[in-house]
């Protein structure tokens, strides 16, 4: 067992939603801190915790980012952080796993399960002992208090389903 931290320069937390049921709008969070107890030989004993600064949301459109930070969505003044804490990891064959945990957004905590893939391991005296992972999951934004429901021509401006994609390198902390 060792304590691991996500390398902030090699970690991406991205999301996507449909606009008017057609175009996929993508974004990411620039400020993510995650740590864990990683057990490469016994993954089911692994634990992960992450905190994301909600103000760090970016979609390449400043007006949309302002709206996502408002009470319509993340309400960053009242809820500056989102958190995730793992509760269970199950093998899913080969280098794949099911990672379940509690996701908290806007004070609402719900379980989410990610499909996780171990992307490999690297050990170097200069870069440290690293393991790469990717994870995919989906939430319904309404479950987390984001109830914006504007429609045009019978289509939601923003879909309720939000896909989450994470890729990251964890680095073993030196004692």
Coordinates of N, CA and C in Angstrom, one line a residue:
X1 N 0.8 -1.2 0.0 CA 0.0 0.0 0.0 C 0.9 1.2 0.0
X2 N 0.5 2.2 -0.8 CA 1.2 3.5 -0.8 C 0.2 4.6 -1.0
X3 N 0.6 5.8 -0.6 CA -0.2 7.0 -0.9 C 0.2 7.5 -2.3
X4 N -0.8 7.8 -3.1 CA -0.6 8.3 -4.4 C -1.3 9.7 -4.6
X5 N -0.8 10.5 -5.5 CA -1.4 11.8 -5.8 C -1.5 11.9 -7.4
X6 N -2.6 12.5 -7.8 CA -2.7 12.7 -9.3 C -1.7 13.8 -9.6
X7 N -1.0 13.6 -10.7 CA -0.1 14.6 -11.3 C -1.0 15.7 -12.0
X8 N -1.0 16.9 -11.5 CA -1.9 17.9 -12.0 C -1.6 18.3 -13.5
X9 N -0.4 18.0 -13.9 CA 0.0 18.3 -15.3 C -0.3 17.2 -16.2
X10 N -0.7 16.1 -15.7 CA -1.1 14.9 -16.6 C -2.4 14.3 -16.1
X11 N -3.4 15.2 -15.8 CA -4.7 14.8 -15.3 C -5.7 15.7 -16.0
X12 N -6.8 15.1 -16.6 CA -7.9 15.9 -17.2 C -9.2 15.4 -16.7
X13 N -10.0 16.3 -16.2 CA -11.4 16.0 -15.8 C -12.3 16.7 -16.8
X14 N -12.9 16.0 -17.7 CA -13.7 16.6 -18.8 C -15.1 16.1 -18.7
X15 N -16.0 16.9 -19.3 CA -17.4 16.6 -19.3 C -18.0 17.0 -20.7
X16 N -19.1 16.4 -21.0 CA -19.8 16.8 -22.2 C -21.3 16.7 -22.0
X17 N -22.0 17.6 -22.8 CA -23.5 17.6 -22.7 C -24.0 17.9 -24.2
X18 N -25.2 17.6 -24.4 CA -25.7 17.9 -25.8 C -26.4 19.3 -25.7
X19 N -26.2 20.1 -26.7 CA -26.9 21.4 -26.9 C -28.0 21.2 -28.0
X20 N -29.2 21.4 -27.6 CA -30.4 21.3 -28.4 C -30.5 19.9 -29.0
X21 N -30.0 18.9 -28.3 CA -30.1 17.5 -28.7 C -29.2 17.1 -29.9
X22 N -28.3 18.1 -30.3 CA -27.5 17.8 -31.5 C -26.0 17.9 -31.2
X23 N -25.5 19.1 -31.0 CA -24.1 19.4 -30.8 C -23.6 19.0 -29.5
X24 N -22.4 18.3 -29.4 CA -21.8 18.0 -28.1 C -21.0 19.2 -27.7
X25 N -21.2 19.7 -26.5 CA -20.4 20.8 -25.9 C -19.5 20.1 -24.9
X26 N -18.2 20.4 -25.0 CA -17.3 19.8 -24.0 C -16.6 20.9 -23.2
X27 N -16.2 20.4 -22.0 CA -15.5 21.3 -21.1 C -14.6 20.6 -20.2
X28 N -14.0 21.3 -19.3 CA -13.1 20.6 -18.3 C -13.0 21.5 -17.1
X29 N -12.5 20.9 -16.0 CA -12.1 21.6 -14.8 C -10.6 21.7 -14.7
X30 N -10.1 22.9 -14.5 CA -8.7 23.1 -14.5 C -8.1 22.9 -13.1
X31 N -8.8 22.9 -12.1 CA -8.3 22.8 -10.7 C -8.8 21.5 -10.0
X32 N -8.0 20.5 -10.1 CA -8.4 19.2 -9.5 C -7.3 18.7 -8.6
X33 N -7.7 18.3 -7.4 CA -6.7 17.6 -6.5 C -7.3 16.3 -6.1
X34 N -6.5 15.2 -6.3 CA -6.9 13.9 -6.0 C -5.8 13.1 -5.4
X35 N -6.1 12.3 -4.4 CA -5.2 11.4 -3.7 C -5.8 10.1 -3.5
X36 N -5.0 9.1 -3.2 CA -5.5 7.8 -2.9 C -4.5 6.8 -2.3
X37 N -5.1 5.8 -1.8 CA -4.3 4.6 -1.4 C -4.4 3.6 -2.6
X38 N -3.4 3.4 -3.3 CA -3.4 2.6 -4.5 C -2.8 1.2 -4.2
X39 N -3.4 0.2 -4.5 CA -2.9 -1.2 -4.3 C -2.9 -1.9 -5.7
X40 N -1.8 -1.7 -6.5 CA -1.7 -2.2 -7.8 C -2.0 -3.7 -7.9
X41 N -1.6 -4.5 -6.8 CA -1.7 -5.9 -6.8 C -3.1 -6.4 -6.2
X42 N -3.8 -5.4 -5.6 CA -5.1 -5.7 -5.0 C -6.0 -4.5 -5.1
X43 N -6.4 -4.3 -6.4 CA -7.1 -3.1 -6.7 C -8.4 -2.9 -5.9
X44 N -9.1 -3.9 -5.5 CA -10.3 -3.8 -4.7 C -10.1 -3.1 -3.4
X45 N -8.9 -3.0 -2.9 CA -8.5 -2.3 -1.7 C -8.2 -0.8 -1.9
X46 N -8.2 -0.4 -3.1 CA -7.8 1.0 -3.5 C -8.9 2.0 -3.1
X47 N -8.5 3.2 -2.6 CA -9.4 4.2 -2.2 C -8.9 5.5 -2.9
X48 N -9.9 6.3 -3.5 CA -9.6 7.5 -4.2 C -10.5 8.6 -3.6
X49 N -9.9 9.8 -3.4 CA -10.7 11.0 -3.1 C -10.3 12.1 -4.0
X50 N -11.2 12.9 -4.4 CA -10.9 14.1 -5.3 C -11.7 15.3 -4.9
X51 N -11.1 16.5 -5.1 CA -11.8 17.7 -4.9 C -11.6 18.6 -6.2
X52 N -12.7 19.1 -6.7 CA -12.6 19.9 -7.9 C -13.1 21.3 -7.5
X53 N -12.4 22.4 -7.9 CA -12.8 23.7 -7.7 C -13.8 24.1 -8.8
X54 N -15.1 24.4 -8.4 CA -16.1 24.6 -9.4 C -15.8 25.8 -10.3
X55 N -15.2 26.8 -9.7 CA -14.9 28.0 -10.5 C -13.9 27.8 -11.6
X56 N -13.3 26.6 -11.6 CA -12.3 26.3 -12.6 C -12.9 25.7 -13.9
X57 N -14.2 25.7 -14.0 CA -14.9 25.2 -15.2 C -14.5 26.0 -16.4
X58 N -14.2 25.3 -17.6 CA -13.9 26.0 -18.8 C -14.5 25.2 -20.0
X59 N -15.2 26.0 -20.9 CA -15.8 25.4 -22.1 C -15.3 26.1 -23.4
X60 N -14.4 27.0 -23.3 CA -13.9 27.7 -24.5 C -14.9 28.8 -24.9
X61 N -15.8 29.2 -24.0 CA -16.8 30.2 -24.2 C -17.1 30.9 -22.9
X62 N -16.5 32.1 -22.7 CA -16.6 32.8 -21.4 C -18.1 33.1 -21.0
X63 N -19.0 33.4 -21.9 CA -20.4 33.6 -21.5 C -21.0 32.3 -21.0
X64 N -20.7 31.2 -21.7 CA -21.3 29.9 -21.2 C -20.7 29.6 -19.9
X65 N -19.4 29.8 -19.7 CA -18.7 29.5 -18.4 C -19.3 30.3 -17.3
X66 N -19.6 31.6 -17.5 CA -20.3 32.4 -16.5 C -21.7 31.8 -16.1
X67 N -22.4 31.4 -17.1 CA -23.7 30.8 -16.9 C -23.5 29.5 -16.1
X68 N -22.6 28.6 -16.4 CA -22.3 27.4 -15.7 C -21.9 27.6 -14.3
X69 N -21.3 28.8 -14.0 CA -20.9 29.1 -12.6 C -22.0 29.7 -11.8
X70 N -23.1 30.1 -12.5 CA -24.2 30.8 -11.8 C -25.2 29.8 -11.1
X71 N -26.2 30.3 -10.5 CA -27.2 29.5 -9.8 C -28.0 28.6 -10.8
X72 N -27.9 28.8 -12.1 CA -28.5 27.9 -13.0 C -27.9 26.5 -13.0
X73 N -26.6 26.5 -12.6 CA -25.9 25.2 -12.7 C -25.0 25.0 -11.4
X74 N -23.8 25.4 -11.4 CA -22.9 25.0 -10.3 C -23.0 25.9 -9.0
X75 N -23.4 27.2 -9.2 CA -23.6 28.1 -8.1 C -22.3 28.2 -7.2
X76 N -21.3 28.6 -7.9 CA -19.9 28.5 -7.3 C -19.8 29.3 -6.0
X77 N -20.5 30.4 -5.9 CA -20.4 31.2 -4.6 C -20.8 30.5 -3.4
X78 N -21.8 29.6 -3.5 CA -22.3 28.8 -2.4 C -21.6 27.5 -2.3
X79 N -21.2 26.9 -3.5 CA -20.6 25.6 -3.5 C -19.3 25.6 -4.3
X80 N -18.2 26.0 -3.6 CA -16.9 26.2 -4.3 C -16.2 24.9 -4.7
X81 N -16.7 23.8 -4.2 CA -16.0 22.5 -4.5 C -17.0 21.4 -4.8
X82 N -16.6 20.5 -5.7 CA -17.3 19.2 -5.9 C -16.3 18.2 -5.3
X83 N -16.9 17.1 -4.8 CA -16.0 16.0 -4.3 C -16.4 14.7 -4.7
X84 N -15.5 13.8 -4.7 CA -15.7 12.4 -5.0 C -15.0 11.5 -4.0
X85 N -15.6 10.5 -3.5 CA -14.9 9.6 -2.5 C -15.4 8.2 -2.9
X86 N -14.4 7.3 -3.3 CA -14.7 6.0 -3.7 C -15.2 5.2 -2.5
X87 N -16.1 4.2 -2.9 CA -16.7 3.3 -1.9 C -16.5 1.8 -2.2
X88 N -16.2 1.6 -3.5 CA -16.0 0.2 -3.9 C -15.3 0.1 -5.3
X89 N -14.4 -0.9 -5.4 CA -13.8 -1.1 -6.7 C -13.9 -2.6 -7.0
X90 N -14.4 -2.9 -8.2 CA -14.6 -4.3 -8.6 C -13.9 -4.6 -9.9
X91 N -13.2 -5.7 -10.0 CA -12.6 -6.1 -11.3 C -13.7 -6.3 -12.3
X92 N -13.3 -5.9 -13.6 CA -14.3 -6.1 -14.7 C -13.6 -6.8 -15.9
X93 N -12.5 -7.5 -15.6 CA -11.8 -8.2 -16.6 C -10.6 -7.5 -17.1
X94 N -9.5 -8.2 -17.1 CA -8.3 -7.7 -17.7 C -7.8 -6.4 -16.9
X95 N -7.6 -5.4 -17.5 CA -7.1 -4.1 -16.9 C -8.3 -3.2 -16.6
X96 N -9.5 -3.7 -16.5 CA -10.7 -2.8 -16.4 C -11.3 -3.1 -15.0
X97 N -12.0 -2.0 -14.5 CA -12.6 -2.0 -13.2 C -13.9 -1.2 -13.2
X98 N -14.7 -1.5 -12.2 CA -15.9 -0.6 -11.9 C -15.6 0.1 -10.6
X99 N -15.5 1.4 -10.7 CA -15.2 2.2 -9.5 C -16.5 3.0 -9.1
X100 N -17.0 2.7 -7.9 CA -18.2 3.3 -7.4 C -17.8 4.2 -6.3
X101 N -18.5 5.4 -6.2 CA -18.2 6.3 -5.1 C -19.3 7.3 -5.0
X102 N -19.1 8.2 -4.0 CA -20.1 9.2 -3.7 C -19.6 10.5 -4.4
X103 N -20.4 11.1 -5.3 CA -20.1 12.4 -5.9 C -21.0 13.4 -5.3
X104 N -20.4 14.5 -4.9 CA -21.2 15.6 -4.3 C -21.0 16.9 -5.1
X105 N -22.1 17.4 -5.6 CA -22.2 18.6 -6.4 C -23.3 19.4 -5.8
X106 N -23.1 20.7 -5.5 CA -24.1 21.6 -4.9 C -24.8 21.0 -3.7
X107 N -24.0 20.4 -2.8 CA -24.5 19.8 -1.6 C -25.3 18.5 -1.8
X108 N -25.5 18.0 -3.0 CA -26.2 16.8 -3.3 C -25.2 15.7 -3.5
X109 N -25.4 14.6 -2.7 CA -24.5 13.5 -2.9 C -25.2 12.3 -3.4
X110 N -24.7 11.7 -4.5 CA -25.3 10.6 -5.2 C -24.2 9.6 -5.6
X111 N -24.5 8.3 -5.6 CA -23.5 7.4 -6.1 C -23.3 7.5 -7.6
X112 N -22.1 7.2 -8.0 CA -21.8 7.1 -9.5 C -20.8 6.0 -9.6
X113 N -20.9 5.3 -10.8 CA -20.0 4.2 -11.1 C -19.3 4.6 -12.4
X114 N -18.0 4.5 -12.3 CA -17.1 4.8 -13.5 C -16.6 3.5 -14.0
X115 N -16.5 3.4 -15.3 CA -15.8 2.3 -16.0 C -14.3 2.8 -16.1
X116 N -13.4 2.0 -15.4 CA -12.0 2.4 -15.3 C -11.1 1.5 -16.1
X117 N -10.1 2.0 -16.7 CA -9.1 1.2 -17.4 C -7.7 1.6 -16.9
X118 N -6.9 0.6 -16.5 CA -5.5 0.9 -16.1 C -4.8 1.0 -17.4
X119 N -4.2 2.2 -17.6 CA -3.5 2.4 -18.9 C -2.0 2.0 -18.9
X120 N -1.5 1.6 -17.7 CA -0.1 1.2 -17.6 C 0.6 1.8 -16.4
X121 N 1.8 1.3 -16.3 CA 2.7 1.7 -15.1 C 4.0 2.1 -15.6
X122 N 4.7 3.0 -14.9 CA 6.0 3.5 -15.3 C 6.8 3.9 -14.1
X123 N 8.0 3.4 -14.0 CA 8.8 3.7 -12.9 C 10.2 4.3 -13.3
X124 N 10.5 5.5 -12.9 CA 11.7 6.2 -13.4 C 12.2 7.0 -12.2
X125 N 13.5 7.0 -12.0 CA 14.1 7.7 -10.9 C 13.8 9.2 -10.9
X126 N 13.6 9.8 -12.1 CA 13.4 11.2 -12.2 C 11.9 11.6 -12.1
X127 N 11.0 10.8 -12.8 CA 9.6 11.0 -12.9 C 8.8 10.3 -11.8
X128 N 9.4 9.4 -11.1 CA 8.7 8.6 -10.1 C 7.9 7.4 -10.6
X129 N 7.3 6.7 -9.6 CA 6.5 5.6 -9.9 C 5.1 6.1 -10.3
X130 N 4.6 5.8 -11.5 CA 3.4 6.3 -12.0 C 2.5 5.2 -12.5
X131 N 1.2 5.4 -12.4 CA 0.2 4.5 -13.0 C -0.8 5.4 -13.7
X132 N -1.2 5.1 -14.9 CA -2.2 5.9 -15.6 C -3.5 5.2 -15.6
X133 N -4.6 6.0 -15.5 CA -6.0 5.5 -15.5 C -6.8 6.4 -16.4
X134 N -7.9 5.8 -16.9 CA -8.9 6.5 -17.6 C -10.2 6.0 -16.9
X135 N -11.2 6.9 -16.9 CA -12.5 6.6 -16.3 C -13.6 7.3 -17.0
X136 N -14.7 6.6 -17.2 CA -15.9 7.2 -17.9 C -17.1 6.9 -17.1
X137 N -18.0 7.9 -17.0 CA -19.3 7.8 -16.3 C -20.3 8.8 -16.8
X138 N -21.5 8.7 -16.2 CA -22.5 9.6 -16.6 C -23.4 10.0 -15.4
X139 N -23.8 11.2 -15.4 CA -24.8 11.6 -14.3 C -26.0 12.3 -15.0
X140 N -27.0 12.5 -14.2 CA -28.1 13.3 -14.6 C -28.0 14.6 -13.8
X141 N -27.8 15.7 -14.4 CA -27.5 17.0 -13.7 C -28.6 17.4 -12.7
X142 N -29.8 17.0 -13.0 CA -30.9 17.3 -12.1 C -30.8 16.6 -10.7
X143 N -30.1 15.5 -10.7 CA -29.9 14.8 -9.4 C -29.0 15.6 -8.5
X144 N -28.3 16.5 -9.1 CA -27.4 17.3 -8.3 C -27.8 18.8 -8.2
X145 N -29.1 19.0 -8.4 CA -29.7 20.4 -8.1 C -29.4 21.4 -9.3
X146 N -29.1 20.9 -10.4 CA -29.0 21.8 -11.6 C -30.2 21.6 -12.5
X147 N -31.2 22.4 -12.2 CA -32.6 22.1 -12.7 C -32.9 23.1 -13.9
X148 N -31.9 23.8 -14.5 CA -32.2 24.6 -15.6 C -32.9 23.9 -16.7
X149 N -34.0 24.4 -17.2 CA -34.8 23.6 -18.1 C -35.3 24.3 -19.4
X150 N -34.6 25.4 -19.8 CA -35.0 26.1 -20.9 C -35.0 25.3 -22.2
X151 N -36.1 25.5 -23.0 CA -36.3 24.7 -24.2 C -36.5 25.6 -25.4
X152 N -36.1 25.2 -26.5 CA -36.4 25.9 -27.8 C -36.9 24.8 -28.8
X153 N -38.0 25.2 -29.4 CA -38.6 24.2 -30.3 C -38.7 22.8 -29.8
X154 N -39.1 22.7 -28.5 CA -39.3 21.4 -27.9 C -38.0 20.6 -27.6
X155 N -36.9 21.3 -27.6 CA -35.6 20.6 -27.3 C -34.9 21.4 -26.2
X156 N -34.4 20.6 -25.2 CA -33.6 21.2 -24.1 C -32.4 21.9 -24.7
X157 N -32.1 23.1 -24.2 CA -30.9 23.8 -24.6 C -29.7 23.0 -24.1
X158 N -29.8 22.4 -22.9 CA -28.7 21.6 -22.3 C -29.3 20.3 -21.9
X159 N -28.7 19.2 -22.3 CA -29.2 17.9 -21.9 C -29.1 17.6 -20.4
X160 N -29.9 16.8 -19.9 CA -29.9 16.4 -18.5 C -28.7 15.4 -18.3
X161 N -28.4 14.6 -19.3 CA -27.3 13.7 -19.2 C -25.9 14.3 -19.4
X162 N -25.0 14.2 -18.5 CA -23.7 14.7 -18.6 C -22.7 13.6 -18.5
X163 N -21.9 13.5 -19.6 CA -20.9 12.4 -19.6 C -19.6 13.0 -18.9
X164 N -18.9 12.1 -18.2 CA -17.7 12.5 -17.5 C -16.6 11.6 -18.0
X165 N -15.5 12.2 -18.4 CA -14.3 11.5 -18.8 C -13.1 12.0 -18.0
X166 N -12.3 11.1 -17.5 CA -11.2 11.4 -16.6 C -10.0 10.6 -17.1
X167 N -8.9 11.3 -17.3 CA -7.6 10.6 -17.5 C -6.6 11.2 -16.6
X168 N -5.8 10.3 -16.0 CA -4.8 10.9 -15.1 C -3.6 9.9 -14.8
X169 N -2.6 10.5 -14.4 CA -1.4 9.8 -13.9 C -1.3 10.0 -12.4
X170 N -1.3 8.9 -11.7 CA -1.0 9.0 -10.3 C 0.4 8.7 -10.0
X171 N 1.0 9.5 -9.1 CA 2.4 9.4 -8.8 C 2.5 9.0 -7.3
X172 N 3.3 7.9 -7.1 CA 3.5 7.4 -5.7 C 4.2 8.5 -4.9
X173 N 3.7 8.8 -3.7 CA 4.3 9.8 -2.9 C 5.5 9.3 -2.2
X174 N 6.6 10.0 -2.2 CA 7.8 9.6 -1.5 C 7.7 9.8 0.0
X175 N 8.1 8.8 0.7 CA 8.0 9.0 2.2 C 9.1 9.9 2.7

